[in-house]
Short mmCIF file of C-alpha atoms and ligand atoms in Angstrom, two decimals:
data_model
loop_
_atom_site.label_atom_id
_atom_site.label_comp_id
_atom_site.label_asym_id
_atom_site.label_seq_id
_atom_site.Cartn_x
_atom_site.Cartn_y
_atom_site.Cartn_z
CA UNK W 123 121.68 30.12 171.85
CA UNK W 124 124.53 32.00 173.44
CA UNK W 125 126.88 30.24 175.80
CA UNK W 126 128.99 33.37 175.95
CA UNK W 127 126.25 35.45 177.55
CA UNK W 128 124.62 32.50 179.24
CA UNK W 129 121.31 33.65 177.81
CA UNK W 130 118.78 30.84 177.61
CA UNK W 131 117.72 30.44 174.02
CA UNK W 132 114.10 30.11 175.03
CA UNK W 133 113.83 33.14 177.27
CA UNK W 134 112.49 36.23 175.54
CA UNK W 135 114.72 39.29 175.93
CA UNK W 136 114.30 41.24 179.16
CA UNK W 137 112.35 44.48 179.16
CA UNK W 138 112.99 45.51 182.73
CA UNK W 139 116.74 46.29 182.53
CA UNK W 140 119.34 44.21 184.32
CA UNK W 141 120.94 43.76 187.72
CA UNK W 142 124.54 43.10 188.68
CA UNK W 143 125.98 39.88 190.05
CA UNK W 144 128.81 40.05 192.57
CA UNK W 145 131.76 37.68 192.90
CA UNK W 146 131.76 36.91 196.65
CA UNK W 147 135.51 36.21 196.57
CA UNK W 148 136.23 39.83 195.63
CA UNK W 149 133.08 41.72 196.56
CA UNK W 150 133.13 43.17 193.02
CA UNK W 151 130.38 43.03 190.40
CA UNK W 152 131.38 40.78 187.51
CA UNK W 153 128.20 40.05 185.55
CA UNK W 154 124.64 41.06 184.82
CA UNK W 155 121.33 39.30 184.41
CA UNK W 156 117.99 40.50 183.02
CA UNK W 157 115.71 42.00 185.63
CA UNK W 158 112.41 40.65 184.33
CA UNK W 159 109.27 42.47 185.31
CA UNK W 160 106.46 40.56 187.03
CA UNK W 161 104.10 41.31 184.14
CA UNK W 162 106.49 39.51 181.74
CA UNK W 163 105.41 36.28 183.43
CA UNK W 164 102.03 36.27 181.70
CA UNK W 165 103.57 35.54 178.28
CA UNK W 166 106.17 33.17 179.77
CA UNK W 167 103.57 31.09 181.60
CA UNK W 168 101.36 31.07 178.48
CA UNK W 169 104.26 29.61 176.49
CA UNK W 170 104.87 27.03 179.21
CA UNK W 171 101.21 26.10 179.01
CA UNK W 172 101.33 25.78 175.23
CA UNK W 173 104.48 23.63 175.42
CA UNK W 174 102.85 21.34 178.00
CA UNK W 175 100.45 19.88 175.41
CA UNK W 176 103.21 18.31 173.35
CA UNK W 177 105.56 17.52 176.24
CA UNK W 178 103.03 15.56 178.29
CA UNK W 179 101.84 13.50 175.30
CA UNK W 180 104.89 11.37 174.60
CA UNK W 181 106.69 9.71 177.54
CA UNK W 182 109.25 8.02 175.27
CA UNK W 183 110.24 11.33 173.66
CA UNK W 184 110.48 12.90 177.13
CA UNK W 185 112.75 10.15 178.32
CA UNK W 186 115.17 10.58 175.45
CA UNK W 187 115.09 14.38 175.77
CA UNK W 188 115.99 14.09 179.46
CA UNK W 189 118.82 11.67 178.66
CA UNK W 190 120.14 14.13 176.06
CA UNK W 191 119.80 16.92 178.63
CA UNK W 192 121.92 14.93 181.10
CA UNK W 193 124.61 14.35 178.46
CA UNK W 194 124.61 18.06 177.60
CA UNK W 195 125.16 18.99 181.26
CA UNK W 196 128.01 16.49 181.55
CA UNK W 197 129.66 18.08 178.51
CA UNK W 198 129.30 21.70 179.71
CA UNK W 199 132.79 22.44 181.02
CA UNK W 200 132.08 26.15 181.59
CA UNK W 201 129.29 25.57 184.12
CA UNK W 202 131.41 24.73 187.19
CA UNK W 203 133.78 27.74 186.99
CA UNK W 204 130.85 30.13 186.53
CA UNK W 205 129.06 28.54 189.47
CA UNK W 206 132.14 29.03 191.64
CA UNK W 207 132.52 32.62 190.48
CA UNK W 208 129.00 33.65 191.49
CA UNK W 209 128.38 31.29 194.41
CA UNK W 210 131.86 31.14 195.94
CA UNK W 211 132.19 27.37 196.54
CA UNK W 212 135.47 25.58 195.73
CA UNK W 213 135.68 24.34 192.17
CA UNK W 214 135.64 20.69 193.25
CA UNK W 215 132.27 21.30 194.93
CA UNK W 216 130.97 23.02 191.78
CA UNK W 217 132.05 20.07 189.64
CA UNK W 218 130.21 17.77 192.07
CA UNK W 219 127.12 19.97 191.82
CA UNK W 220 127.15 19.87 188.01
CA UNK W 221 127.63 16.08 188.06
CA UNK W 222 124.72 15.72 190.48
CA UNK W 223 122.54 17.84 188.18
CA UNK W 224 123.25 15.48 185.27
CA UNK W 225 122.77 12.40 187.46
CA UNK W 226 119.40 13.64 188.63
CA UNK W 227 118.21 14.21 185.05
CA UNK W 228 119.30 10.68 184.20
CA UNK W 229 117.65 9.20 187.31
CA UNK W 230 114.27 10.79 186.61
CA UNK W 231 114.50 10.01 182.88
CA UNK W 232 114.39 6.31 183.78
CA UNK W 233 111.83 6.46 186.60
CA UNK W 234 108.34 5.29 185.76
CA UNK W 235 105.51 5.11 188.28
CA UNK W 236 103.38 3.08 185.84
CA UNK W 237 99.71 2.29 186.41
CA UNK W 238 98.11 0.28 189.18
CA UNK W 239 94.95 -1.70 189.66
CA UNK W 240 93.50 -0.36 192.90
CA UNK W 241 90.25 -2.35 193.10
CA UNK W 242 89.59 -5.61 191.33
CA UNK W 243 86.57 -7.05 193.16
CA UNK W 244 83.38 -7.82 191.30
CA UNK W 245 81.57 -5.73 190.20
CA UNK W 246 84.27 -3.07 190.05
CA UNK W 247 87.63 -2.74 188.38
CA UNK W 248 89.39 0.50 189.09
CA UNK W 249 92.67 1.46 187.55
CA UNK W 250 94.97 4.25 188.63
CA UNK W 251 97.05 6.26 186.21
CA UNK W 252 99.16 9.34 186.88
CA UNK W 253 98.75 12.58 185.00
CA UNK W 254 100.86 15.71 184.84
CA UNK W 255 99.73 18.97 186.41
CA UNK W 256 100.68 21.74 183.95
CA UNK W 257 103.21 24.57 184.27
CA UNK W 258 105.29 24.29 187.45
CA UNK W 259 107.02 27.25 189.12
CA UNK W 260 110.42 26.40 190.60
CA UNK W 261 112.01 28.97 192.93
CA UNK W 262 115.45 28.27 194.34
CA UNK W 263 118.02 29.85 196.68
CA UNK W 264 121.69 30.71 196.18
CA UNK W 265 123.48 27.93 198.05
CA UNK W 266 123.14 25.15 195.41
CA UNK W 267 121.73 26.97 192.39
CA UNK W 268 122.06 24.10 189.90
CA UNK W 269 121.55 21.12 192.17
CA UNK W 270 118.40 22.54 193.76
CA UNK W 271 117.07 23.72 190.39
CA UNK W 272 117.48 20.21 188.99
CA UNK W 273 115.88 18.71 192.11
CA UNK W 274 112.79 20.61 190.98
CA UNK W 275 112.84 20.59 187.20
CA UNK W 276 114.05 16.99 186.66
CA UNK W 277 111.07 15.31 188.38
CA UNK W 278 108.63 17.98 187.15
CA UNK W 279 109.71 17.49 183.52
CA UNK W 280 109.87 13.70 183.84
CA UNK W 281 106.28 13.78 185.06
CA UNK W 282 105.22 15.62 181.88
CA UNK W 283 104.95 19.15 183.27
CA UNK W 284 106.68 22.23 181.92
CA UNK W 285 108.73 24.48 184.23
CA UNK W 286 109.37 28.16 184.80
CA UNK W 287 112.49 28.36 186.95
CA UNK W 288 113.53 31.43 188.95
CA UNK W 289 117.01 31.38 190.50
CA UNK W 290 118.09 33.65 193.32
CA UNK W 291 119.23 37.11 192.18
CA UNK W 292 122.53 36.34 193.95
CA UNK W 293 123.22 33.40 191.62
CA UNK W 294 121.42 33.75 188.28
CA UNK W 295 124.32 33.25 185.86
CA UNK W 296 125.14 29.54 186.08
CA UNK W 297 121.41 28.80 185.92
CA UNK W 298 121.11 30.90 182.76
CA UNK W 299 124.03 29.05 181.28
CA UNK W 300 122.37 25.77 182.25
CA UNK W 301 119.27 26.96 180.37
CA UNK W 302 121.42 27.48 177.28
CA UNK W 303 123.02 24.08 177.67
CA UNK W 304 119.62 22.40 177.91
CA UNK W 305 118.03 24.40 175.09
CA UNK W 306 119.14 21.96 172.38
CA UNK W 307 117.80 18.95 174.26
CA UNK W 308 114.40 20.28 175.36
CA UNK W 309 111.60 21.60 173.15
CA UNK W 310 110.87 25.31 173.28
CA UNK W 311 108.88 26.48 176.29
CA UNK W 312 109.42 23.27 178.29
CA UNK W 313 111.97 24.86 180.64
CA UNK W 314 112.17 28.65 180.88
CA UNK W 315 114.58 30.46 183.16
CA UNK W 316 113.51 33.86 184.40
CA UNK W 317 115.79 36.11 186.41
CA UNK W 318 114.91 39.21 188.32
CA UNK W 319 114.44 40.79 191.68
CA UNK W 320 111.37 40.75 193.85
CA UNK W 321 108.45 40.87 193.38
CA UNK W 322 109.21 38.52 190.45
CA UNK W 323 109.20 35.39 192.69
CA UNK W 324 106.07 36.48 194.53
CA UNK W 325 104.26 37.00 191.21
CA UNK W 326 105.46 33.65 189.88
CA UNK W 327 104.28 31.81 193.01
CA UNK W 328 100.82 33.36 192.76
CA UNK W 329 100.46 33.29 188.96
CA UNK W 330 97.06 31.85 188.02
CA UNK W 331 98.56 29.74 185.21
CA UNK W 332 100.89 27.83 187.57
CA UNK W 333 99.66 24.46 188.90
CA UNK W 334 102.49 23.55 191.29
CA UNK W 335 104.91 25.81 193.12
CA UNK W 336 108.04 24.04 194.24
CA UNK W 337 110.16 26.26 196.44
CA UNK W 338 113.41 25.95 198.35
CA UNK W 339 114.47 28.73 200.67
CA UNK W 340 113.83 30.22 204.07
CA UNK W 341 110.77 29.39 206.17
CA UNK W 342 109.64 33.04 206.12
CA UNK W 343 109.61 33.19 202.31
CA UNK W 344 108.08 29.70 202.17
CA UNK W 345 105.09 30.98 204.13
CA UNK W 346 104.68 33.89 201.71
CA UNK W 347 104.94 31.50 198.75
CA UNK W 348 102.28 29.19 200.20
CA UNK W 349 99.98 32.15 200.83
CA UNK W 350 100.51 33.36 197.24
CA UNK W 351 99.86 29.93 195.74
CA UNK W 352 96.67 29.59 197.77
CA UNK W 353 95.02 32.21 195.55
CA UNK W 354 95.02 29.82 192.58
CA UNK W 355 94.97 26.66 194.72
CA UNK W 356 98.24 25.55 193.16
CA UNK W 357 99.96 22.65 194.87
CA UNK W 358 103.00 23.64 196.97
CA UNK W 359 106.17 21.78 197.82
CA UNK W 360 108.34 23.67 200.30
CA UNK W 361 111.89 22.73 201.26
CA UNK W 362 112.80 25.13 204.00
CA UNK W 363 115.50 25.67 206.57
CA UNK W 364 117.06 23.39 209.13
CA UNK W 365 118.89 23.54 212.44
CA UNK W 366 120.29 20.01 212.42
CA UNK W 367 121.91 18.66 215.56
CA UNK W 368 124.69 16.07 215.69
CA UNK W 369 124.51 14.08 218.95
CA UNK W 370 127.80 12.42 219.87
CA UNK W 371 127.48 9.38 222.15
CA UNK W 372 129.95 8.51 224.91
CA UNK W 373 131.49 5.68 222.88
CA UNK W 374 132.28 7.88 219.88
CA UNK W 375 135.82 7.70 218.49
CA UNK W 376 136.45 11.44 218.28
CA UNK W 377 139.47 11.35 215.98
CA UNK W 378 137.86 8.80 213.67
CA UNK W 379 134.75 10.95 213.07
CA UNK W 380 136.19 14.48 213.35
CA UNK W 381 136.86 15.00 209.63
CA UNK W 382 133.41 13.82 208.60
CA UNK W 383 131.74 15.86 211.32
CA UNK W 384 133.74 18.97 210.41
CA UNK W 385 132.82 18.77 206.72
CA UNK W 386 129.20 18.01 207.53
CA UNK W 387 129.16 21.47 209.10
CA UNK W 388 131.55 23.43 206.84
CA UNK W 389 130.95 22.15 203.30
CA UNK W 390 129.84 24.99 201.05
CA UNK W 391 130.98 27.35 203.84
CA UNK W 392 128.20 25.99 206.08
CA UNK W 393 125.51 27.20 203.66
CA UNK W 394 123.70 23.89 203.45
CA UNK W 395 120.11 23.44 204.62
CA UNK W 396 120.99 20.07 206.18
CA UNK W 397 124.45 20.98 207.49
CA UNK W 398 125.31 20.09 211.07
CA UNK W 399 124.44 23.36 212.82
CA UNK W 400 124.84 22.27 216.47
CA UNK W 401 127.00 19.58 218.06
CA UNK W 402 126.08 17.97 221.40
CA UNK W 403 129.03 16.17 223.02
CA UNK W 404 129.19 14.27 226.32
CA UNK W 405 130.81 16.57 228.92
CA UNK W 406 133.75 14.22 229.41
CA UNK W 407 134.59 14.35 225.66
CA UNK W 408 133.58 17.96 225.06
CA UNK W 409 137.08 19.52 225.22
CA UNK W 410 138.47 16.86 222.87
CA UNK W 411 135.64 17.38 220.37
CA UNK W 412 136.11 21.17 220.48
CA UNK W 413 139.85 20.82 219.95
CA UNK W 414 139.51 18.29 217.11
CA UNK W 415 137.07 20.58 215.26
CA UNK W 416 138.96 23.80 216.11
CA UNK W 417 142.21 22.30 214.81
CA UNK W 418 140.52 21.60 211.47
CA UNK W 419 138.91 25.06 211.43
CA UNK W 420 142.30 26.72 212.00
CA UNK W 421 144.20 24.67 209.43
CA UNK W 422 141.71 24.47 206.54
CA UNK W 423 142.61 26.77 203.65
CA UNK W 424 140.04 29.51 203.11
CA UNK W 425 140.11 31.43 199.83
CA UNK W 426 138.64 31.98 196.41
CA UNK W 427 136.88 28.89 195.14
CA UNK W 428 138.85 29.21 191.91
CA UNK W 429 142.13 28.65 193.81
CA UNK W 430 142.71 24.87 193.79
CA UNK W 431 144.14 25.05 197.32
CA UNK W 432 140.93 26.50 198.84
CA UNK W 433 138.72 24.09 200.73
CA UNK W 434 136.30 26.73 202.06
CA UNK W 435 135.19 29.72 200.00
CA UNK W 436 133.50 32.99 200.96
CA UNK W 437 129.99 33.43 202.29
CA UNK W 438 127.81 33.98 199.22
CA UNK W 439 126.53 37.48 199.81
CA UNK W 440 126.84 40.59 201.97
CA UNK W 441 123.50 40.29 203.86
CA UNK W 442 124.29 36.66 204.73
CA UNK W 443 127.80 37.61 205.91
CA UNK W 444 126.26 40.33 208.09
CA UNK W 445 123.86 37.72 209.56
CA UNK W 446 126.73 35.36 210.37
CA UNK W 447 128.75 38.18 211.94
CA UNK W 448 125.76 39.32 213.99
CA UNK W 449 125.01 35.83 215.36
CA UNK W 450 128.64 35.23 216.23
CA UNK W 451 129.00 38.61 217.96
CA UNK W 452 125.79 37.98 219.89
CA UNK W 453 127.01 34.52 220.99
CA UNK W 454 130.24 36.07 222.24
CA UNK W 455 128.38 38.76 224.11
CA UNK W 456 126.24 35.95 225.60
CA UNK W 457 129.49 34.45 226.99
CA UNK W 458 130.66 32.13 224.18
CA UNK W 459 134.34 31.66 223.41
CA UNK W 460 135.71 31.14 219.89
CA UNK W 461 138.04 28.12 220.00
CA UNK W 462 138.77 28.95 216.35
CA UNK W 463 137.87 31.91 214.15
CA UNK W 464 135.06 34.16 215.35
CA UNK W 465 135.69 37.01 212.93
CA UNK W 466 135.57 38.20 209.36
CA UNK W 467 138.84 37.82 207.43
CA UNK W 468 140.73 41.01 206.70
CA UNK W 469 140.70 40.80 202.91
CA UNK W 470 138.36 41.77 200.07
CA UNK W 471 135.31 39.56 199.56
CA UNK W 472 132.90 37.98 202.02
CA UNK W 473 135.28 35.72 203.93
CA UNK W 474 134.55 34.62 207.49
CA UNK W 475 137.02 32.47 209.43
CA UNK W 476 135.73 28.94 210.11
CA UNK W 477 134.52 29.25 213.69
CA UNK W 478 134.08 26.78 216.52
CA UNK W 479 132.18 28.20 219.48
CA UNK W 480 132.21 26.79 223.00
CA UNK W 481 130.60 27.92 226.30
CA UNK W 482 127.56 28.99 224.26
CA UNK W 483 124.39 29.53 226.31
CA UNK W 484 121.67 27.24 224.94
CA UNK W 485 119.34 30.19 224.28
CA UNK W 486 121.80 32.10 222.10
CA UNK W 487 120.49 32.61 218.51
CA UNK W 488 123.48 30.73 217.07
CA UNK W 489 121.96 27.66 218.75
CA UNK W 490 118.24 28.36 218.45
CA UNK W 491 118.25 29.71 214.86
CA UNK W 492 119.81 28.65 211.59
CA UNK W 493 123.25 30.34 211.22
CA UNK W 494 123.73 29.20 207.58
CA UNK W 495 127.44 30.00 207.57
CA UNK W 496 130.85 28.77 208.77
CA UNK W 497 130.09 28.84 212.50
CA UNK W 498 129.49 25.80 214.70
CA UNK W 499 128.54 25.75 218.41
CA UNK W 500 129.64 22.68 220.39
CA UNK W 501 127.52 22.13 223.49
CA UNK W 502 128.25 19.72 226.38
CA UNK W 503 125.66 17.40 227.93
CA UNK W 504 125.59 15.16 231.00
CA UNK W 505 122.60 12.92 230.30
CA UNK W 506 121.67 11.55 226.91
CA UNK W 507 117.98 12.41 227.42
CA UNK W 508 119.04 16.03 227.84
CA UNK W 509 120.90 15.97 224.50
CA UNK W 510 117.97 14.37 222.64
CA UNK W 511 115.58 16.91 224.15
CA UNK W 512 117.88 19.80 223.16
CA UNK W 513 118.34 18.37 219.63
CA UNK W 514 114.55 18.29 219.20
CA UNK W 515 113.99 21.66 220.85
CA UNK W 516 113.75 23.62 217.60
CA UNK W 517 110.99 24.65 215.24
CA UNK W 518 112.92 22.96 212.42
CA UNK W 519 113.04 19.24 211.67
CA UNK W 520 115.11 18.72 208.55
CA UNK W 521 117.85 16.26 209.61
CA UNK W 522 119.87 15.05 212.55
CA UNK W 523 122.65 12.59 213.28
CA UNK W 524 123.98 10.33 216.00
CA UNK W 525 127.64 9.41 216.24
CA UNK W 526 129.01 6.42 218.18
CA UNK W 527 130.68 3.03 217.97
CA UNK W 528 127.74 0.83 218.96
CA UNK W 529 125.59 1.23 215.83
CA UNK W 530 122.44 -0.36 217.28
CA UNK W 531 122.52 1.98 220.22
CA UNK W 532 123.13 4.94 217.90
CA UNK W 533 120.19 3.81 215.73
CA UNK W 534 117.94 3.66 218.80
CA UNK W 535 118.88 7.25 219.65
CA UNK W 536 118.38 8.30 216.00
CA UNK W 537 114.81 6.95 216.21
CA UNK W 538 114.11 9.59 218.83
CA UNK W 539 115.06 12.55 216.59
CA UNK W 540 112.15 14.61 215.26
CA UNK W 541 113.30 15.16 211.69
CA UNK W 542 112.99 13.93 208.12
CA UNK W 543 116.34 12.15 207.82
CA UNK W 544 118.52 10.82 210.66
CA UNK W 545 122.04 9.64 209.89
CA UNK W 546 124.37 7.44 211.92
CA UNK W 547 128.05 8.48 211.84
CA UNK W 548 127.27 10.67 208.86
CA UNK W 549 125.25 13.72 207.99
CA UNK W 550 123.71 15.20 204.83
CA UNK W 551 124.34 12.22 202.57
CA UNK W 552 121.38 11.70 200.21
CA UNK W 553 120.86 9.21 197.44
CA UNK W 554 118.73 10.29 194.46
CA UNK W 555 116.34 7.43 195.22
CA UNK W 556 115.66 8.58 198.77
CA UNK W 557 112.70 10.71 199.87
CA UNK W 558 113.72 14.08 201.27
CA UNK W 559 111.18 15.83 203.47
CA UNK W 560 111.41 17.99 206.53
CA UNK W 561 109.34 17.70 209.69
CA UNK W 562 107.88 20.74 211.48
CA UNK W 563 108.87 24.08 209.87
CA UNK W 564 111.40 22.45 207.55
CA UNK W 565 108.96 21.78 204.79
CA UNK W 566 105.80 20.59 203.13
CA UNK W 567 105.73 17.74 200.60
CA UNK W 568 108.42 15.30 199.54
CA UNK W 569 111.29 15.53 197.07
CA UNK W 570 113.52 12.74 195.83
CA UNK W 571 112.95 9.26 194.45
CA UNK W 572 109.51 8.19 193.21
CA UNK W 573 107.98 10.44 195.87
CA UNK W 574 109.47 13.44 194.02
CA UNK W 575 107.76 12.26 190.86
CA UNK W 576 104.39 11.70 192.58
CA UNK W 577 104.67 15.26 193.92
CA UNK W 578 104.44 16.41 190.30
CA UNK W 579 101.57 14.15 189.28
CA UNK W 580 97.91 13.79 190.06
CA UNK W 581 96.06 10.50 190.30
CA UNK W 582 93.53 9.74 187.61
CA UNK W 583 91.26 6.75 188.28
CA UNK W 584 89.04 4.92 185.81
CA UNK W 585 86.34 3.03 187.69
CA UNK W 586 84.41 0.58 185.54
CA UNK W 587 82.29 -2.52 185.86
CA UNK W 588 84.36 -5.65 185.93
CA UNK W 589 83.73 -7.92 183.04
CA UNK W 590 82.17 -11.21 183.92
P1 NAD D 1637 115.07 33.04 200.52
O1 NAD D 1637 113.84 32.46 201.09
O2 NAD D 1637 115.43 34.44 200.83
O3 NAD D 1637 115.01 33.01 198.90
C1 NAD D 1637 114.74 31.82 198.20
C2 NAD D 1637 114.22 32.18 196.82
O4 NAD D 1637 112.95 32.83 196.95
C3 NAD D 1637 115.09 33.14 196.02
O5 NAD D 1637 115.03 32.79 194.66
C4 NAD D 1637 114.40 34.48 196.25
O6 NAD D 1637 114.69 35.42 195.24
C5 NAD D 1637 112.94 34.07 196.24
N1 NAD D 1637 112.02 34.98 196.93
C6 NAD D 1637 112.28 35.94 197.81
N2 NAD D 1637 111.13 36.50 198.24
C7 NAD D 1637 110.12 35.86 197.62
C8 NAD D 1637 108.69 35.96 197.66
N3 NAD D 1637 108.07 36.84 198.44
N4 NAD D 1637 107.97 35.10 196.91
C9 NAD D 1637 108.57 34.19 196.12
N5 NAD D 1637 109.92 34.05 196.04
C10 NAD D 1637 110.68 34.88 196.78
O7 NAD D 1637 116.25 32.04 200.88
P2 NAD D 1637 117.79 32.20 200.61
O8 NAD D 1637 118.35 33.20 201.55
O9 NAD D 1637 118.00 32.40 199.14
O10 NAD D 1637 118.32 30.72 200.97
C11 NAD D 1637 118.65 30.33 202.27
C12 NAD D 1637 117.56 29.53 202.92
O11 NAD D 1637 117.20 28.42 202.10
C13 NAD D 1637 117.98 28.92 204.24
O12 NAD D 1637 116.96 29.06 205.20
C14 NAD D 1637 118.18 27.45 203.91
O13 NAD D 1637 118.08 26.57 204.99
C15 NAD D 1637 117.12 27.25 202.90
N6 NAD D 1637 117.41 26.05 202.10
C16 NAD D 1637 116.62 24.93 202.28
C17 NAD D 1637 116.89 23.76 201.58
C18 NAD D 1637 116.05 22.54 201.74
O14 NAD D 1637 116.10 21.68 200.86
N7 NAD D 1637 115.29 22.38 202.79
C19 NAD D 1637 117.96 23.73 200.68
C20 NAD D 1637 118.74 24.88 200.53
C21 NAD D 1637 118.44 26.05 201.25
#
């Protein structure tokens, strides 16, 4: 095992060369990861299959291995700084991500779906047990490399499956280090990390030895993954994009909620699937909401995530920065005004000024599509029905929120949102025990809580005559 290189002990050496990893705070390459070839997956999936036999057989051993894995993650001090270096997020957010990774391992280590009697009427007794599926492919994006990886491998492993995990080529290093950290706790072949550029992910998703593909990323790639998995009829779980709306009611206390609302949009530089991506404010409060958010956007310190003063880091990568710039420029040419920011920062790295947009036409792509960056449009409304209709007028359905003083009224409005999770006076808070699933194009299948475990299991029923 090598913590210095971050090379997972269980991953065979790469044969396809390597690729560079860029620090988004400088724009400079600072590391390398093996560029595995798609054909390498045959041996890797075979090993995952071989490891499955032992791993699925002993739930008690699994439980203690997962507990040890959680302890190992808690003790891995080097993970958070490396995560910040390659992803860009402030160090405090990286520490939170590492802690969440350990917490998720611990949560699933203790979760047991047990067995159930499903029919007990003479003459039949039928009993339901849950069985593992086999090797699972986990494919994750660059915004929360460790947290999203663990959201996949913790329930998959707890269910008795083995996992082949592919991180994004933008953020492979902390995941490789995580693999090294876990190598002492998990038997060989149970969790394998493979890094590389496309078509590695496409091959993994369609590999005939994979029984479940669990993917987080964009809707376009999710469709390709589902099509690939269809060839072997592997199960798919897809956690895709979002375009979450926050609907402010006319009794909202703007100053009281402004901080929470701001960070619900700008945490991780806005690169959060369930970030607030549009705000709808009553016309009479609109200027105050814009000013409260713009003030925070102007005064929040932006800089390298390794600088303890930074609260917002860079955008993770150059193509994403270009996307954010394009959407902002298009909104401005559509007539929008930047109440704060609106431009790239004049310094090395992929920094974009936290941006609050007003006077945005409702058809502008910054409203209709996912911006996935530090840009937030604030739109006025006159009638609440109009705001609810606009909030739902998107192909996505990940989350949404309603903000106001009368909580029952806010809850009644939240009921009308077409999404997987609706928050009141909050956004993007998730407990490990909660199901997480998107409506519409935001996903297929359920993660989180016991539902996340069931997603990695298949029912097995024994139907027998009932004894007299
Ligand atoms: P992406 O779809 O480009 O990439 C995701 C992963 O898929 C990466 O590992 C990538 O290398 C891999 N990949 C690329 N092409 C592939 C293919 N043809 N087959 C298999 N794998 C392939 O997404 P991204 O740009 O890395 O991440 C941003 C997107 O992820 C946003 O849309 C965001 O909303 C979404 N996201 C969703 C959630 C959620 O839980 N719903 C969470 C985080 C991010």
